[in-house]
XYZ file of C-alpha atoms in Angstrom:
587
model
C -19.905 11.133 39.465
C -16.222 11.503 38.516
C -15.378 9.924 42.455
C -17.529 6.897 42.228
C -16.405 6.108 38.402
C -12.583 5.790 39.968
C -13.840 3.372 42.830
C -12.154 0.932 41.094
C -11.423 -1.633 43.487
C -8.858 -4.663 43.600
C -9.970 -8.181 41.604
C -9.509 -11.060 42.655
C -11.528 -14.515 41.081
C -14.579 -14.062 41.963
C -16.835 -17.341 43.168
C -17.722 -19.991 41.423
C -21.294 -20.008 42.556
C -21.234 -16.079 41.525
C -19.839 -17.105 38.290
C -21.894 -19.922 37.281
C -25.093 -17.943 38.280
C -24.509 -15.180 35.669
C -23.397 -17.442 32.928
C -26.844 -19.735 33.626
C -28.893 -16.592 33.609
C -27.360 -15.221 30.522
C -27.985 -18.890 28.789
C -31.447 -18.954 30.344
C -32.344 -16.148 28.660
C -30.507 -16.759 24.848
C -28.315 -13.666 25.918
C -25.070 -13.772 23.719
C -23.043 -15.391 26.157
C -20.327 -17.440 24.490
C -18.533 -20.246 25.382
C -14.961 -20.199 26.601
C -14.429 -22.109 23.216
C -16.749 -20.157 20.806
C -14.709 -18.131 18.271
C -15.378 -14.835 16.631
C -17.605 -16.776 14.463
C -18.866 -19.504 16.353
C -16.314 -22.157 15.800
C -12.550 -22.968 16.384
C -10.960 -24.790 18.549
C -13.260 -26.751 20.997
C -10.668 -26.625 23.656
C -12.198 -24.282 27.018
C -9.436 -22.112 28.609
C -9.104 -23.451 32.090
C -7.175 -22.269 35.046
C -4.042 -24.034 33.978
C -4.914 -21.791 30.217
C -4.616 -18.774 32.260
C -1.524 -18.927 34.075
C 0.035 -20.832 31.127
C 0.476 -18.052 28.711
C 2.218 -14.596 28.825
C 4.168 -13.846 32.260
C 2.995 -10.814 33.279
C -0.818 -9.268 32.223
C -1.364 -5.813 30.590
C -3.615 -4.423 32.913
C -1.418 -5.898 36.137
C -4.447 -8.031 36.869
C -5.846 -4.944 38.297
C -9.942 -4.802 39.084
C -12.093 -4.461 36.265
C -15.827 -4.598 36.382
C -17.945 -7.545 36.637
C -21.178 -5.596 34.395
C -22.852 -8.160 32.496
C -24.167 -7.626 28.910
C -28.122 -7.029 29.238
C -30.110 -10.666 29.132
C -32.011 -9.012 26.093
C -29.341 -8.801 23.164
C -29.318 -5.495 20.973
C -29.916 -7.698 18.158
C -31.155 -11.136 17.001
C -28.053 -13.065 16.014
C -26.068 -12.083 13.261
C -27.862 -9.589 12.259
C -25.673 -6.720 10.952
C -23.936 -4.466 13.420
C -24.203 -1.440 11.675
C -27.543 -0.609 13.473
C -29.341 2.508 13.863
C -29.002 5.093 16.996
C -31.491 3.115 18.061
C -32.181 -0.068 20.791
C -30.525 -0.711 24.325
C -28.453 2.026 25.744
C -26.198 -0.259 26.652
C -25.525 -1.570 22.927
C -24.284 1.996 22.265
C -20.481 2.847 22.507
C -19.747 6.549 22.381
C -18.896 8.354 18.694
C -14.825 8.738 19.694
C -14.901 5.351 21.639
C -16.265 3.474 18.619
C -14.164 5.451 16.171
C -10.976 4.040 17.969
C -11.790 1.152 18.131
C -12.368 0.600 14.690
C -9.626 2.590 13.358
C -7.188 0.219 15.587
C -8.869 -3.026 13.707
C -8.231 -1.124 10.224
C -4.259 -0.216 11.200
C -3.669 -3.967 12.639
C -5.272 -5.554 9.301
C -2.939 -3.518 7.806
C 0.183 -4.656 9.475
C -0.359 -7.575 10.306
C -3.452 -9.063 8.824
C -3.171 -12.637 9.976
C -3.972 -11.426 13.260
C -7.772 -10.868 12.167
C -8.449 -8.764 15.054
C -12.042 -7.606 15.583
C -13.069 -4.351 17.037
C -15.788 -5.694 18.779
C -13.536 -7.528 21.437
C -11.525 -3.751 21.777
C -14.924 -3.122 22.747
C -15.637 -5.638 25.017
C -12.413 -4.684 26.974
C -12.962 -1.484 27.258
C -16.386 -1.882 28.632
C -15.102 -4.047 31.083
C -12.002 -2.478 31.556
C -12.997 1.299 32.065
C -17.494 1.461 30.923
C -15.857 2.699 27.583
C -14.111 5.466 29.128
C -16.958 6.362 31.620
C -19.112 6.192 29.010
C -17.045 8.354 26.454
C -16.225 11.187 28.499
C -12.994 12.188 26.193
C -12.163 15.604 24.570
C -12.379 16.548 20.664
C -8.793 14.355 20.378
C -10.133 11.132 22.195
C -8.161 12.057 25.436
C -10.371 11.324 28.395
C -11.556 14.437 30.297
C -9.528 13.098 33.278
C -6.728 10.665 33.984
C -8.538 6.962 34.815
C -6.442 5.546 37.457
C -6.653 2.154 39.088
C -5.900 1.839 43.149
C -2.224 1.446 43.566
C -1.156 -1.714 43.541
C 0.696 -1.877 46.946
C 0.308 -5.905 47.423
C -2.355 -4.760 50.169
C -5.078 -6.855 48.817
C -3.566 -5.995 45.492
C -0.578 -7.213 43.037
C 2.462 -5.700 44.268
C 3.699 -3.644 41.908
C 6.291 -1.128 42.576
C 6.510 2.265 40.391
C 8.151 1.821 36.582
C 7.509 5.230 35.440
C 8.330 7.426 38.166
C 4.626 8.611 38.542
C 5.025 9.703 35.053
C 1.393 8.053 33.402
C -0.041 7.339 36.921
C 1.130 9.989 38.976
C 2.366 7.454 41.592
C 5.967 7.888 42.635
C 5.630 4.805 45.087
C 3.455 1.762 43.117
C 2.138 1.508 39.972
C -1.419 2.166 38.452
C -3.477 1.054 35.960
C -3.891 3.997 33.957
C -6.359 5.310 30.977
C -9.485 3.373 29.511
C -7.986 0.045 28.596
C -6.369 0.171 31.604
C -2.390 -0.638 30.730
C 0.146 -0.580 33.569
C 3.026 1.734 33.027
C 5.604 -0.833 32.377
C 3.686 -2.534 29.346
C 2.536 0.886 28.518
C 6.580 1.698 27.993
C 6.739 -0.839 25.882
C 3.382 -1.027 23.416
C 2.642 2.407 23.906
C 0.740 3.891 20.789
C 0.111 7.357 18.828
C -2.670 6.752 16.838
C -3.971 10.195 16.618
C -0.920 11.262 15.419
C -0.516 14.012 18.023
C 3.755 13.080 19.243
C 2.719 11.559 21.882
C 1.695 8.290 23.185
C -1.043 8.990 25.823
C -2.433 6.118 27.660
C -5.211 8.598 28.662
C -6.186 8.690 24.593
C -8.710 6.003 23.567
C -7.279 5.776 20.020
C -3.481 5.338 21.209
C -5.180 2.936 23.681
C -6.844 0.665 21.206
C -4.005 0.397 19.151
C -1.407 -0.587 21.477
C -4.896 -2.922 23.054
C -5.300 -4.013 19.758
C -1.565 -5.241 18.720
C -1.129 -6.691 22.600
C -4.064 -9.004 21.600
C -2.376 -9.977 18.173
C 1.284 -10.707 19.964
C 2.854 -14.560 19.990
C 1.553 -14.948 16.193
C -2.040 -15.232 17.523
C -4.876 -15.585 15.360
C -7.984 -13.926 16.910
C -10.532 -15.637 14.668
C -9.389 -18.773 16.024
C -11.259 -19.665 20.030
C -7.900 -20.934 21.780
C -5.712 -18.248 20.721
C -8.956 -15.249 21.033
C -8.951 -16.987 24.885
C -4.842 -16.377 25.102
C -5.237 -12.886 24.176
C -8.150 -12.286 26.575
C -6.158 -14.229 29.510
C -3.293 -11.824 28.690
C -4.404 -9.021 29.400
C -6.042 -9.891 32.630
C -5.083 -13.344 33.753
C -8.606 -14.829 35.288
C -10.768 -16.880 33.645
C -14.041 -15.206 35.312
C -12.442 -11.320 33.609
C -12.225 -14.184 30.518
C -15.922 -15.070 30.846
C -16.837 -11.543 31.601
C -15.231 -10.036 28.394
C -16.494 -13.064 26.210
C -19.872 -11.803 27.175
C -19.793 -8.891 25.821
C -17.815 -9.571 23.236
C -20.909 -11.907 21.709
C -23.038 -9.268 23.041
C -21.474 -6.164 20.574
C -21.207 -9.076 17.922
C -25.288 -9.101 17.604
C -25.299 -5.663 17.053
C -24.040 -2.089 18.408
C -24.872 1.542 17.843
C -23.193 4.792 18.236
C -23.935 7.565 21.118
C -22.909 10.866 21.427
C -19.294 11.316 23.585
C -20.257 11.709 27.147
C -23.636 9.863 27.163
C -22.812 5.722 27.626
C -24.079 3.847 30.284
C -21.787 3.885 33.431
C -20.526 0.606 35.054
C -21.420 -0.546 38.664
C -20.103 -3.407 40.001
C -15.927 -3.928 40.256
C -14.725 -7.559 40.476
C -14.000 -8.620 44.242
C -12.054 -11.652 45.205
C -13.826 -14.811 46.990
C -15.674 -14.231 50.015
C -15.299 -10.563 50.344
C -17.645 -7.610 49.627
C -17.082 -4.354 46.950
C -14.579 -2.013 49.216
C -15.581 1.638 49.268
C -12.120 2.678 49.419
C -10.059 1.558 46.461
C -6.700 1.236 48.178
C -7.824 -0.790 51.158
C -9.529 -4.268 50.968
C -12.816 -5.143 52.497
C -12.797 -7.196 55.837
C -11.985 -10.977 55.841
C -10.990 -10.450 52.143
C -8.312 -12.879 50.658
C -5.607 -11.103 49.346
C -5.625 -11.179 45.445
C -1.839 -13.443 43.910
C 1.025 -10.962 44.129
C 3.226 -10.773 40.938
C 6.803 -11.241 41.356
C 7.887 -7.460 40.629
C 11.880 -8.881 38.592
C 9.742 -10.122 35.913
C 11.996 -8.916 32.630
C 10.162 -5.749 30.772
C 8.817 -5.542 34.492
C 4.951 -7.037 33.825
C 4.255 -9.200 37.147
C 3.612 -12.663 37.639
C 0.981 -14.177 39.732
C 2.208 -15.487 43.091
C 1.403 -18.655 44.273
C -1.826 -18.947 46.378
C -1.406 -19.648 50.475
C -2.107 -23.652 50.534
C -5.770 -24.795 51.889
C -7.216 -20.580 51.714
C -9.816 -21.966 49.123
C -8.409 -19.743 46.652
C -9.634 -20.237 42.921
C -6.748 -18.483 41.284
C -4.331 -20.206 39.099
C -1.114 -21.637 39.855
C 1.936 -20.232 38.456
C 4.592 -21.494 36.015
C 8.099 -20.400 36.360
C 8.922 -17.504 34.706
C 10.441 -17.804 31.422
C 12.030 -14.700 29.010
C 9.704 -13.149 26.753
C 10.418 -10.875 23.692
C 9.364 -7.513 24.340
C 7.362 -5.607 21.529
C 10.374 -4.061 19.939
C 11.551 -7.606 19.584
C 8.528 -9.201 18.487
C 8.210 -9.827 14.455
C 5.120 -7.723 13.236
C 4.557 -7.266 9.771
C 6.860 -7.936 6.411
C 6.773 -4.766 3.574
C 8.296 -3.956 0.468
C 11.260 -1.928 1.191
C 10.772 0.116 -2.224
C 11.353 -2.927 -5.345
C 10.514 -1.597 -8.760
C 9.527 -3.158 -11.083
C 11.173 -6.739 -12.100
C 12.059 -6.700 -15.863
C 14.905 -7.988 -17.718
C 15.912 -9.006 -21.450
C 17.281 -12.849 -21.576
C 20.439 -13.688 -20.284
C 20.624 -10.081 -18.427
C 20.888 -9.171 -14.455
C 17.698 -7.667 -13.340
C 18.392 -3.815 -12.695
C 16.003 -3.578 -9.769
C 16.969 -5.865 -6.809
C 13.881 -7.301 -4.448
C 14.222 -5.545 -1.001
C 11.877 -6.083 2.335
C 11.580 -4.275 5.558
C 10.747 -5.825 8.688
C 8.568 -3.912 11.627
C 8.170 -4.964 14.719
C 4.931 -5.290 17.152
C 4.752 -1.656 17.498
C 5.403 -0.636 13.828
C 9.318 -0.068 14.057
C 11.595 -1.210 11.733
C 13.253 -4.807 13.025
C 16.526 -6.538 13.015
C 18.079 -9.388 12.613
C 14.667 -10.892 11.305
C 15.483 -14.180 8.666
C 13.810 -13.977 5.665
C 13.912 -16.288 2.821
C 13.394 -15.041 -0.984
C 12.381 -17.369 -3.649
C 12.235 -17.282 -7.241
C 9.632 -19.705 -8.807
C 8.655 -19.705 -12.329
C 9.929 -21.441 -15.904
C 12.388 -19.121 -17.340
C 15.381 -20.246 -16.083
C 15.826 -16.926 -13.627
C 18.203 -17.528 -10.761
C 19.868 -15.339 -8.277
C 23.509 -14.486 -8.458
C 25.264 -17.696 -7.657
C 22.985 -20.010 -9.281
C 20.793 -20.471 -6.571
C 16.875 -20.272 -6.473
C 16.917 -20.065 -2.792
C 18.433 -17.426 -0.612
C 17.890 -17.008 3.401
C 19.497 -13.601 4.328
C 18.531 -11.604 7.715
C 17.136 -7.466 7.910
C 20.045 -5.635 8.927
C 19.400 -2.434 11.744
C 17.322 -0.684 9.863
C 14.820 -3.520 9.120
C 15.969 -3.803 5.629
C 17.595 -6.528 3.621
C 17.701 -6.667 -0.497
C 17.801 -10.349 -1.807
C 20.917 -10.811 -4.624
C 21.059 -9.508 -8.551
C 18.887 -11.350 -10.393
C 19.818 -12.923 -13.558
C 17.236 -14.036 -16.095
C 17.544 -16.796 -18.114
C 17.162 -17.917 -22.101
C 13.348 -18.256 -21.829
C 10.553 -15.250 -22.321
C 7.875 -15.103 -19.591
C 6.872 -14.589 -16.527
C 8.123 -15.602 -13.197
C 7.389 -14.321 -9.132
C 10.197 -13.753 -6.169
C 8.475 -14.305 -2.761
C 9.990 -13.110 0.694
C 9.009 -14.897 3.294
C 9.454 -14.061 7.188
C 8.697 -15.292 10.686
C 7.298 -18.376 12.118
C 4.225 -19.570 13.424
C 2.238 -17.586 11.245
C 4.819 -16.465 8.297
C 4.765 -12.992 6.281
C 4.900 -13.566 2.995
C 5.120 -10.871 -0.418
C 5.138 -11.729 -3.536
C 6.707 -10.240 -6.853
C 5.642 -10.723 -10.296
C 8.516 -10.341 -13.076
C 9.054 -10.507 -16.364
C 11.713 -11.445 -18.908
C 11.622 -10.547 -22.788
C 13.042 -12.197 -25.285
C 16.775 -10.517 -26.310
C 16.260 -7.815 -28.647
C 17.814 -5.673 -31.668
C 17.642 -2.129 -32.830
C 19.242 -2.638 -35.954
C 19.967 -5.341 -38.467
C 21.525 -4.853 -41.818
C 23.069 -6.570 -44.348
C 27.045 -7.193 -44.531
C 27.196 -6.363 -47.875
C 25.540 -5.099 -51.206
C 25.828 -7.469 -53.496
C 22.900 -8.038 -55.786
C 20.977 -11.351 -55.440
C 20.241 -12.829 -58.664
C 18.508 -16.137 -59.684
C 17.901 -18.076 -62.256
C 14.058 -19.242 -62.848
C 14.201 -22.726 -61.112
C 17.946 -22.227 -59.775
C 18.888 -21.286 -56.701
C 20.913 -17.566 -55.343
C 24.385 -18.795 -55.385
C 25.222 -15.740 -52.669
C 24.196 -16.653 -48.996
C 22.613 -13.810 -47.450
C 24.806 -12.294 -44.245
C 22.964 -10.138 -41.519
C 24.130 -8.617 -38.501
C 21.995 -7.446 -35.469
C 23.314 -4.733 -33.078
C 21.699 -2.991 -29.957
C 22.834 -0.059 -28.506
C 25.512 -0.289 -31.093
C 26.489 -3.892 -29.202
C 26.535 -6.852 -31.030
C 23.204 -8.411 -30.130
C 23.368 -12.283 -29.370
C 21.080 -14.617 -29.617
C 18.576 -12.703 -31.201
C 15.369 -14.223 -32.924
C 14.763 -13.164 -36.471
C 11.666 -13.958 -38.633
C 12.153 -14.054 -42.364
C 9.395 -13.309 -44.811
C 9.108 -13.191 -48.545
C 6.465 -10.002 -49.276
C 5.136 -8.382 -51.779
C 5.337 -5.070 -50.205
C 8.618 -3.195 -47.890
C 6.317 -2.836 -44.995
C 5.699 -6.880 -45.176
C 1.737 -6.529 -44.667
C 1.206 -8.788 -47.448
C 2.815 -12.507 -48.044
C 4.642 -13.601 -51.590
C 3.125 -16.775 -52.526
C 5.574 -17.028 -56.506
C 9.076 -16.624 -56.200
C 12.167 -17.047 -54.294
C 11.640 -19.591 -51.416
C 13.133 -21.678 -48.692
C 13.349 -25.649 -47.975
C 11.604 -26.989 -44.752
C 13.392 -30.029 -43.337
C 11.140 -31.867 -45.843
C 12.382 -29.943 -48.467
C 8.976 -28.680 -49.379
C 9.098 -24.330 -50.207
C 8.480 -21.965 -47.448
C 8.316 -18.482 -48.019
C 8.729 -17.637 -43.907
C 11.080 -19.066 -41.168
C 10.675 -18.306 -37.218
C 13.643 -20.155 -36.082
C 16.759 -18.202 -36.613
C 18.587 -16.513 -34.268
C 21.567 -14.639 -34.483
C 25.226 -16.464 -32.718
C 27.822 -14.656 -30.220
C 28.430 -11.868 -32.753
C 25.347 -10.967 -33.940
C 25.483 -12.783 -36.898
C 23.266 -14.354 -38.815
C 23.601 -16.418 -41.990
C 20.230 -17.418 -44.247
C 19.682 -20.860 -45.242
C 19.655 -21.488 -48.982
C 17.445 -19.438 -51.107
C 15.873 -21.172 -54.265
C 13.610 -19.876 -57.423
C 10.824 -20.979 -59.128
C 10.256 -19.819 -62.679
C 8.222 -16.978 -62.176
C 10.883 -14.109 -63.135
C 10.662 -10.420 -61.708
C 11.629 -8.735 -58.719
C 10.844 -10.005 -54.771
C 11.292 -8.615 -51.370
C 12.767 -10.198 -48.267
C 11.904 -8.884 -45.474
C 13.672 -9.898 -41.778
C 12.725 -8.502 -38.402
C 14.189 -8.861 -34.921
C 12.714 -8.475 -31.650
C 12.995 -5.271 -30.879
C 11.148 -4.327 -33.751
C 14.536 -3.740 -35.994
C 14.026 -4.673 -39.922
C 15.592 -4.698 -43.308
C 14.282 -5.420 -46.518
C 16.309 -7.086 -49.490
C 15.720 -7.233 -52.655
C 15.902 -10.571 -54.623
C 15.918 -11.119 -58.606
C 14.882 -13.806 -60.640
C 15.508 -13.565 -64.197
C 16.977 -15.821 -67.310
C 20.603 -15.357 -68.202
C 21.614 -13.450 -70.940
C 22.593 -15.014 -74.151
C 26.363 -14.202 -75.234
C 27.802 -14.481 -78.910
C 30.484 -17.465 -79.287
C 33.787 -16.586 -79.460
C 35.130 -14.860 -82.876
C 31.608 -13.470 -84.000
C 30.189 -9.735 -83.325
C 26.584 -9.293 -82.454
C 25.462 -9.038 -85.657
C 26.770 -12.395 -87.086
C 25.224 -14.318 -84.688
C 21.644 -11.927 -84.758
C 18.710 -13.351 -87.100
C 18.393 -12.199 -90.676
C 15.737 -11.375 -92.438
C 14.298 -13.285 -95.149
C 13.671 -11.922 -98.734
C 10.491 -12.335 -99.981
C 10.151 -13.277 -103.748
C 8.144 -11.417 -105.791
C 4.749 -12.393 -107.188
């Protein structure tokens, strides 16, 4: 079973005849076959993906445009349409995917949403690759860590009806010394396996043989160039890029509708096996996978000094009524290390600050690249937005500053302004489809943990006068003079100021009507603060005065308002001037 599973053998396009047949059947029969256009959710861009689509987007393909099989979903779907996919171990066996096989797929959608979430990449088209890449790893036959039971090699890709590829790895995934292989169940090539090779199992290594560090690096290959996989063109670019035909295009759409209506897991070992590998135009299946069938046109070779070394279709032999796509000249791609991938916070605290004070805790990002290390040299742009007057050091609101080696950069000291509240710092990165994190901070009012009077002279008042002594306060914090400080002042009837004086001393609005409470003072550069004047009505007795700061700092004063005392003119004692009694006359 293991031999004919490996009789992979080369792809070419197949015909159009061939092509158009299946599709008609599978539309005949309201199978889920989707149009070149559909997207993940039946709409997006209306645009098809052509042949020009195909050889108009990444250089080289991750599979080396290596064979794949030409199985076509079943023409009765698992499922009416959208009905969920979480479906009972029940239905078509070809609607199962194997317990590991399903597992990695999914986990790969969960870590990509994760890292880069604009991506929105489904699991279901993981699994519509690797069913037409590999029949889901020969139908899940992988150990208890996901590693398949035994290597899955392509035919060597020699140029002999093949691409010409020439060995990357020194037969180190593919145990070819001499070409290179498509290797494992999504099928990678060893030179883009180099590059978006994967440990998702968290084992050290990055196995190509290992379904879950397959569907990851599958799964972030997809989501490279800023694509968007809920959208049809860019789901079509993705498809095209790993295998650049638009008949391996229409093949995985298939089944990517088809796991859409509804899927079901299967034991490891027990998935349906596939049976038919693509062939190119006019030829039959080859029993030998390293030799081409009679009459058979050769498939486009890649030109093997593509940079990062993934090939590039050759051009077609004029007039051999070949279907495959004409090339574009080559142009320089960033590899995954250089690829932007996902924007993080690099460790920020949290943003808090009194007014007028730098920020202690200084916004910092990390970059990653396509494959989760940090990146360089990335420009990102921080902004603070918000009503408090915040700026960054320098005045400026705006700062574009780029992640140094480590994928790190930390935007300047913040300095909050004069005005409690709240405010946000964004960081934004990349283009296309730009990163973006956002900060919430917060600056309170200045503050005071003391305030006391500058000195202790008593504050007396004459019913319907006024206190002829101002009353002086300082505010400190931290034993610092505290500027700018607001201070509320409130006549009470009580130290602790939980009930309001309604009789007694009082202020002047700007109407000059009383007030017996004023929210508008604040303390100057010293921490000074002088009361407006106080005035008496012509209830005598005792009052309280009580300020507080924010901060929570108080002092109570006391304030008196009682009649003069009467004093003897000058040259008479006491008694002279005290009344005498009267005699009364006897009867």
């Amino acid at each position: 079973m293991a031999a004919h599973i490996r009789r992979r053998l080369r792809k070419g396009a197949t015909t159009t005849a061939v092509a158009a047949a299946a599709v008609a059947a599978l539309a005949a029969s309201q199978a889920p076959a989707a149009t070149l256009a559909d997207g993940p959710a039946g709409g997006g861009d209306p645009k098809a993906a052509g042949e020009d689509t195909a050889s108009a987007e990444d250089d080289g393909a991750a599979t080396g445009n290596s064979p794949y099989y030409t199985d076509l979903p079943p023409l009765v779907t698992p499922n009416k349409p959208g009905a969920s996919s979480n479906l009972p171990v029940t239905g078509s066996a070809e609607a199962g995917i194997p317990a590991s096989i399903l597992a990695a797929y999914k986990q790969a959608e969960q870590t990509v949403a994760t890292t880069d979430p604009a991506c929105r990449l489904p699991w279901q088209l993981l699994a519509a690759i690797g069913k037409v890449e590999s029949g889901q790893a020969r139908g899940g036959r992988v150990d208890a860590n996901g590693t398949t039971t035994s290597p899955i090699l392509g035919p060597a890709l020699n140029g002999q009806g093949f691409a010409l590829i020439k060995d990357t790895d020194g037969g180190a995934y593919d145990s070819d010394a001499v070409h290179d292989r498509a290797v494992g169940p999504m099928q990678f090539i060893p030179s883009t396996w180099a590059s978006w090779g994967q440990d998702a199992n968290g084992d050290g290594r990055k196995d190509p043989n290992n379904i879950y560090d397959a569907a990851l690096a599958a799964g972030r290959y997809l989501c490279a160039n800023d694509r968007d996989l809920a959208i049809a063109a860019d789901l079509d670019k993705a498809v095209l890029s790993y295998n650049r035909s638009t008949e391996y295009l229409r093949t995985v759409r298939s089944w990517f509708s088809y796991y859409q209506r509804g899927t079901h897991e299967i034991p490891d070992g027990t998935g349906t096996l596939p049976t038919t590998p693509s062939t190119p135009s006019g030829s039959t299946p080859s029993p030998n996978p390293g030799t081409p069938s009679p009459g058979a046109t050769p498939s486009p070779k890649p030109s093997p000094d593509k940079p990062g070394g993934k090939p590039t279709p050759g051009p077609s032999k004029p007039g051999d009524g070949s279907t495959s796509p004409k090339p574009k000249p080559p142009t320089s791609k960033p590899t995954p290390a250089e690829t932007f991938g996902s924007l993080e916070n690099a460790g920020t605290g949290p943003l808090r600050a009194t007014a007028g004070q730098a920020f202690d805790e200084r916004v910092a990002v990390l970059a990653r690249n396509a494959l989760g290390a940090p990146l360089g040299k990335v420009s990102v742009t921080f902004t603070v937005t918000g009503n408090t007057g915040t700026l960054f050091a320098g005045g400026k609101k705006t700062v574009t500053l780029r992640t140094g080696a480590d994928g790190t950069v930390t935007a300047p000291e913040l300095r909050a302004g004069e005005k409690a509240g709240e405010f946000t710092v964004t960081a934004v990165a990349g283009t296309g489809r730009p990163r973006t994190l956002t900060y919430a901070a917060t600056v309170t009012a200045r503050q005071a943990d003391t305030i006391a009077r500058t000195d202790e002279k008593a504050l007396v008042a004459a019913p319907g006068g006024k206190f002829a002594d101002a009353v002086t306060v300082k505010a400190t914090y931290k034993d610092a003079a505290a500027a700018g400080v607001a201070v509320t002042a409130t006549m009470v009837k009580d130290p602790l100021g939980l009930f309001d004086n309604d009789k007694g001393p009082y202020f002047k609005d700007a109407a000059g009507k009383p007030v017996r409470t004023l929210t508008t003072l604040t303390t100057d550069a010293e921490g000074m603060l002088r009361l407006p004047e106080i005035f008496a009505d012509g209830t005598e007795g005792t009052y309280l005065l009580r300020l507080t700061t924010e901060g929570g700092a108080s002092v109570v004063i006391e304030l008196t308002i009682q009649a003069p005392e009467e004093t003897a003119p000058e040259g008479t004692t006491p008694e002279e001037t005290a009344p005498k009694e009267t005699e009364t006359p006897e009867a």
